[in-house]
């Protein structure tokens, strides 16, 4: 445990079972923004327990305020404390039994679920198991940052949060291929999504002032174009070492495209920019018209005509959040 940037002398300082506090790494983002890639980078760390999309049972919505905000934050806190009891957790586990991908990404748990399926969805199995892990990661795609930031107010949780942002044109192009998105306004309506991006920008400014050591922002495009360098930075931020397993994951997942739309085997340098070829100019124009402010704040250049797109268009601009 001396390899960790946080001053833990031994493993016992990090495992809840021995009275320790795990390193808890949270990613806040939205659907199809590169979070499976970042989530899997964190989960490549040995000793990590992965809370994958813990609000999956809330359906295809964004939680921005009450009546759902309190329950959403309570569920996240319970999971981060390894507490699988209570009504909110019962709903979560019932949903997971019917939608097993809720747990499949938590590879160290899922191995045990395959061996002991009767135990997999029981709180009296999950709570003590979770408490053995020195690292926890969580990726959340249904909760906006102004609400999620409450996790940083609870010092006992020892949480660090990254907000992961993606060009709305890339996100919406990626969502077109998913059967669960079309017809859901929180998912397929550009102005709604971009209002969330604007709100997240201002929430991020406040969190950077209040918790400069516990919060940071990364754009998916920056991570994809410089995967090794950015991963090193993000692990430094979370207080995690660059483990050989993480290096191996990056080597195998950033060079070539394999698998379907949810695969993370990608040529990472081209992955963020498929929208340039896949969307018609009309579609791009519609998204841009609903996203002027969000694109301005987050440093994404508009394509002002169709000719620009065919000529090595670079949509990435510098941006500043301070």
Coordinates of N, CA and C in Angstrom, one line a residue, residues 18-111:
X18 N -11.3 -3.8 8.1 CA -10.3 -3.6 9.2 C -10.4 -2.2 9.8
X19 N -11.5 -1.5 9.5 CA -11.7 -0.2 10.0 C -11.0 0.9 9.1
X20 N -10.6 0.5 8.0 CA -9.9 1.4 7.1 C -10.9 2.2 6.1
X21 N -10.4 3.1 5.4 CA -11.2 3.9 4.4 C -10.6 3.6 3.0
X22 N -11.4 3.0 2.2 CA -10.9 2.7 0.8 C -10.7 4.0 0.0
X23 N -9.9 3.9 -1.0 CA -9.8 5.0 -2.0 C -11.0 4.9 -2.9
X24 N -11.9 5.9 -2.9 CA -13.1 5.9 -3.7 C -13.1 6.8 -4.9
X25 N -13.1 6.3 -6.1 CA -12.9 7.1 -7.3 C -14.3 7.1 -8.0
X26 N -14.8 8.3 -8.2 CA -16.2 8.4 -8.8 C -16.1 9.1 -10.1
X27 N -16.8 8.7 -11.2 CA -16.9 9.3 -12.5 C -18.3 9.8 -12.7
X28 N -18.5 11.1 -12.9 CA -19.9 11.6 -13.2 C -19.9 12.0 -14.6
X29 N -20.9 11.5 -15.4 CA -20.9 11.7 -16.8 C -22.4 11.5 -17.3
X30 N -22.5 11.2 -18.6 CA -23.8 10.9 -19.1 C -23.7 9.8 -20.1
X31 N -24.8 9.3 -20.7 CA -24.7 8.1 -21.6 C -23.8 8.4 -22.8
X32 N -23.0 7.4 -23.1 CA -22.3 7.4 -24.4 C -21.3 8.6 -24.4
X33 N -20.6 8.8 -23.3 CA -19.6 9.9 -23.2 C -18.2 9.3 -23.0
X34 N -18.0 8.0 -23.1 CA -16.6 7.5 -22.9 C -16.4 6.9 -21.5
X35 N -17.5 6.8 -20.8 CA -17.3 6.4 -19.4 C -17.1 4.9 -19.2
X36 N -17.5 4.1 -20.1 CA -17.1 2.7 -20.0 C -15.6 2.5 -20.1
X37 N -15.0 3.3 -21.0 CA -13.6 3.2 -21.2 C -12.9 3.7 -19.9
X38 N -13.2 4.8 -19.4 CA -12.6 5.3 -18.1 C -12.9 4.4 -17.0
X39 N -14.2 3.9 -16.9 CA -14.5 3.0 -15.8 C -13.7 1.8 -15.8
X40 N -13.5 1.2 -17.0 CA -12.7 0.0 -17.1 C -11.2 0.2 -16.9
X41 N -10.7 1.4 -17.2 CA -9.3 1.8 -16.8 C -9.2 1.7 -15.2
X42 N -10.1 2.3 -14.5 CA -10.1 2.3 -13.0 C -10.3 0.8 -12.5
X43 N -11.1 0.1 -13.2 CA -11.4 -1.3 -12.7 C -10.2 -2.3 -13.1
X44 N -9.3 -1.8 -13.9 CA -8.1 -2.6 -14.2 C -7.1 -2.7 -13.0
X45 N -7.3 -1.7 -12.0 CA -6.5 -1.7 -10.8 C -6.8 -2.9 -10.0
X46 N -5.8 -3.7 -9.6 CA -6.0 -4.8 -8.7 C -6.6 -4.3 -7.4
X47 N -7.6 -5.1 -6.8 CA -8.2 -4.8 -5.6 C -9.3 -3.7 -5.7
X48 N -9.8 -3.6 -6.9 CA -10.9 -2.6 -7.1 C -12.3 -3.3 -7.1
X49 N -13.2 -2.6 -6.5 CA -14.6 -3.1 -6.5 C -15.4 -2.0 -7.2
X50 N -16.1 -2.4 -8.3 CA -16.7 -1.4 -9.3 C -18.2 -1.3 -9.2
X51 N -18.7 -0.2 -8.7 CA -20.1 0.1 -8.7 C -20.4 0.7 -10.1
X52 N -20.9 -0.2 -10.9 CA -21.2 0.2 -12.3 C -22.6 0.8 -12.5
X53 N -22.7 2.0 -12.9 CA -24.1 2.6 -13.1 C -25.1 2.3 -12.0
X54 N -24.8 2.8 -10.8 CA -25.6 2.4 -9.7 C -27.0 2.9 -9.7
X55 N -27.4 3.8 -10.6 CA -28.7 4.3 -10.7 C -29.4 3.7 -12.0
X56 N -29.0 2.6 -12.4 CA -29.5 1.9 -13.6 C -31.1 1.7 -13.4
X57 N -31.5 1.4 -12.2 CA -32.9 1.2 -12.0 C -33.8 2.4 -12.0
X58 N -33.2 3.6 -12.2 CA -34.0 4.8 -12.3 C -34.5 5.1 -13.7
X59 N -34.1 4.2 -14.6 CA -34.6 4.3 -16.0 C -33.8 5.4 -16.8
X60 N -34.2 5.7 -18.0 CA -33.5 6.6 -18.9 C -33.9 8.0 -18.6
X61 N -33.4 8.5 -17.5 CA -33.7 9.9 -17.1 C -32.5 10.5 -16.5
X62 N -32.5 11.8 -16.4 CA -31.4 12.6 -15.7 C -32.0 13.1 -14.4
X63 N -31.3 12.8 -13.3 CA -31.8 13.3 -12.0 C -31.1 14.7 -11.8
X64 N -31.9 15.7 -11.8 CA -31.4 17.1 -11.6 C -31.9 17.8 -10.3
X65 N -32.9 17.2 -9.7 CA -33.5 17.9 -8.6 C -34.5 16.8 -7.9
X66 N -35.2 17.3 -6.9 CA -36.2 16.4 -6.3 C -37.3 16.2 -7.3
X67 N -38.1 15.1 -7.2 CA -38.2 14.2 -6.0 C -37.2 13.1 -6.0
X68 N -36.3 13.0 -7.0 CA -35.4 11.8 -7.0 C -34.0 12.0 -6.5
X69 N -33.6 13.3 -6.3 CA -32.2 13.6 -5.9 C -31.8 13.0 -4.6
X70 N -32.7 13.1 -3.6 CA -32.3 12.6 -2.3 C -32.1 11.1 -2.3
X71 N -33.0 10.4 -2.9 CA -32.9 8.9 -3.0 C -31.7 8.5 -3.8
X72 N -31.4 9.2 -4.9 CA -30.2 8.9 -5.7 C -28.9 9.1 -4.9
X73 N -28.8 10.2 -4.2 CA -27.5 10.4 -3.4 C -27.5 9.4 -2.3
X74 N -28.6 9.1 -1.7 CA -28.6 8.1 -0.6 C -28.1 6.7 -1.1
X75 N -28.6 6.3 -2.3 CA -28.2 5.1 -2.9 C -26.7 5.0 -3.1
X76 N -26.1 6.1 -3.7 CA -24.7 6.2 -3.9 C -23.9 6.1 -2.6
X77 N -24.3 6.8 -1.6 CA -23.6 6.8 -0.3 C -23.7 5.4 0.3
X78 N -24.8 4.8 0.2 CA -24.9 3.4 0.7 C -24.0 2.5 0.1
X79 N -23.9 2.5 -1.3 CA -23.0 1.6 -2.0 C -21.5 1.9 -1.6
X80 N -21.2 3.2 -1.6 CA -19.8 3.6 -1.2 C -19.4 3.1 0.2
X81 N -20.5 3.0 1.0 CA -20.2 2.4 2.4 C -20.4 0.9 2.5
X82 N -20.6 0.3 1.3 CA -20.8 -1.2 1.3 C -22.1 -1.6 2.0
X83 N -23.1 -0.7 2.1 CA -24.3 -1.0 2.8 C -25.4 -1.3 1.8
X84 N -25.7 -2.6 1.7 CA -26.7 -3.1 0.7 C -28.1 -3.3 1.3
X85 N -28.4 -2.7 2.4 CA -29.7 -2.9 3.1 C -30.6 -1.7 2.8
X86 N -31.9 -1.9 3.1 CA -32.9 -0.9 3.0 C -33.6 -0.9 1.7
X87 N -34.7 -0.1 1.6 CA -35.6 -0.2 0.5 C -35.0 0.3 -0.8
X88 N -34.2 1.3 -0.8 CA -33.5 1.8 -2.0 C -32.6 0.7 -2.6
X89 N -31.9 0.0 -1.7 CA -31.0 -1.0 -2.2 C -31.8 -2.3 -2.6
X90 N -32.9 -2.5 -2.0 CA -33.8 -3.6 -2.4 C -34.2 -3.5 -3.9
X91 N -34.6 -2.2 -4.2 CA -35.0 -1.9 -5.6 C -33.8 -2.2 -6.6
X92 N -32.7 -1.7 -6.1 CA -31.4 -1.8 -6.9 C -31.1 -3.3 -7.2
X93 N -31.2 -4.1 -6.2 CA -30.8 -5.5 -6.3 C -31.9 -6.3 -7.1
X94 N -33.2 -5.9 -6.9 CA -34.2 -6.6 -7.7 C -34.0 -6.3 -9.1
X95 N -33.7 -5.0 -9.5 CA -33.5 -4.7 -10.8 C -32.3 -5.4 -11.4
X96 N -31.2 -5.5 -10.6 CA -30.0 -6.2 -11.1 C -30.2 -7.7 -11.4
X97 N -31.1 -8.3 -10.6 CA -31.4 -9.7 -10.9 C -31.9 -9.9 -12.3
X98 N -32.7 -9.0 -12.7 CA -33.3 -9.0 -14.1 C -32.4 -8.5 -15.2
X99 N -31.4 -7.6 -14.8 CA -30.5 -7.0 -15.7 C -29.1 -7.2 -15.2
X100 N -28.5 -8.3 -15.4 CA -27.3 -8.7 -14.7 C -26.1 -7.9 -15.1
X101 N -26.1 -7.1 -16.2 CA -25.0 -6.3 -16.6 C -24.7 -5.2 -15.5
X102 N -25.7 -5.0 -14.6 CA -25.4 -4.1 -13.5 C -24.2 -4.6 -12.7
X103 N -24.0 -6.0 -12.6 CA -22.9 -6.5 -11.8 C -21.8 -7.1 -12.7
X104 N -22.1 -7.3 -13.9 CA -21.1 -8.0 -14.8 C -19.8 -7.2 -14.9
X105 N -19.9 -5.9 -14.9 CA -18.7 -5.0 -15.0 C -17.9 -5.0 -13.8
X106 N -18.5 -5.4 -12.6 CA -17.7 -5.5 -11.4 C -17.1 -6.9 -11.4
X107 N -16.0 -7.0 -12.1 CA -15.5 -8.4 -12.5 C -15.1 -9.2 -11.3
X108 N -14.6 -8.6 -10.2 CA -14.2 -9.4 -9.1 C -15.4 -10.0 -8.3
X109 N -16.5 -9.2 -8.3 CA -17.8 -9.7 -7.8 C -18.4 -10.8 -8.7
X110 N -18.4 -10.5 -10.0 CA -19.2 -11.3 -11.0 C -18.6 -12.7 -11.0
X111 N -17.2 -12.8 -10.8 CA -16.6 -14.2 -10.8 C -17.3 -15.0 -9.7

